[in-house]
């Protein structure tokens, strides 16, 4: 067998069989409505990719709470009213033979006040670095309180529940690229002195709490993927050695797939 032939062989991830190993990565289209709901254009877009033979489609970033949407026309999984449209999307993709996953995200400090009508939130009040057109001048986030962190954990869990009800085959938790979970994982953006900051073990707590809540809200009924940075490639960020520890911890927590990327705002050319 030539190595490339393996691309076209089925693979099982978390009990879900995928017809081949070709994956459409999550990429924002701006085809959602201004309320974050699924549009016919969005359905057609993903259905065409499924018809093309891709084995797995990971839906573009779905925000789990309104203040984490990043920009207008992003896809929402933040309320039960979103489920109907998302179900139409998953049905269209699965009808064409592909499997589909929902990427759950909160933008954290790289959200813009003008888009969410409030101050962005993060692990600490550290502004994001300048990068590739997303100029965070004066965009200083607000430090999250513990009770707010608990609420966000629930938001991710509820997002996973909605994904399951909408017919998604699995969910992907976005913990990279300078978004909220990464704001906790990274020593560059996390300057907390409580149980969520300091050592890597404590910086991982927010992500691990989310995984636990996702399992609880879905009764373990949907495989979990996590996207992490293998290297942030920014001054003060974490590198490969800590990424290895994070990955091993995720495997121990029963995560079915780890999606490794690199780079954050400040090194956007890598991500």
Coordinates of C-alpha atoms in Angstrom, one line a residue, residues 38 57-64 75-91 94 100-105 154-173 214 217-218 221-225:
X38 CA -27.7 29.0 10.4
X57 CA -16.2 18.4 8.6
X58 CA -15.6 20.5 11.7
X59 CA -18.0 23.4 11.7
X60 CA -16.5 26.8 12.1
X61 CA -16.2 28.3 15.6
X62 CA -19.5 28.2 17.4
X63 CA -19.6 30.7 20.3
X64 CA -21.0 29.3 23.5
X75 CA -22.1 31.0 14.3
X76 CA -23.9 30.6 17.7
X77 CA -24.5 27.5 19.8
X78 CA -25.2 29.7 22.8
X79 CA -29.0 29.2 23.2
X80 CA -31.6 26.5 22.6
X81 CA -33.1 28.4 19.7
X82 CA -30.0 27.6 17.7
X83 CA -30.6 23.9 17.8
X84 CA -33.2 23.8 14.9
X85 CA -30.9 25.5 12.4
X86 CA -27.9 23.5 13.5
X87 CA -29.9 20.3 13.1
X88 CA -30.7 21.2 9.5
X89 CA -27.0 21.7 8.9
X90 CA -25.9 18.4 10.4
X91 CA -28.6 16.5 8.5
X94 CA -24.6 13.6 7.0
X100 CA -19.6 16.6 11.3
X101 CA -18.3 18.1 14.5
X102 CA -19.0 21.4 16.3
X103 CA -16.1 23.6 17.4
X104 CA -17.0 25.3 20.7
X105 CA -15.3 28.6 21.5
X154 CA -21.5 25.6 32.2
X155 CA -21.8 27.5 28.9
X156 CA -19.4 25.1 27.2
X157 CA -21.3 22.1 28.7
X158 CA -24.6 23.5 27.4
X159 CA -23.0 24.1 24.0
X160 CA -22.0 20.5 23.9
X161 CA -25.5 19.4 24.9
X162 CA -27.0 21.5 22.1
X163 CA -24.5 20.0 19.6
X164 CA -25.6 16.5 20.7
X165 CA -29.3 17.4 20.3
X166 CA -28.6 19.0 16.9
X167 CA -27.1 15.7 15.6
X168 CA -23.4 16.5 15.6
X169 CA -21.1 13.4 15.7
X170 CA -18.6 15.0 18.1
X171 CA -17.5 18.3 19.6
X172 CA -14.2 20.1 19.5
X173 CA -13.2 22.5 22.3
X214 CA -19.3 18.5 28.8
X217 CA -24.2 17.5 30.3
X218 CA -24.0 14.9 27.4
X221 CA -22.8 10.6 24.6
X222 CA -20.5 12.5 22.3
X223 CA -16.7 12.2 21.6
X224 CA -14.6 15.1 22.6
X225 CA -11.8 16.7 20.6

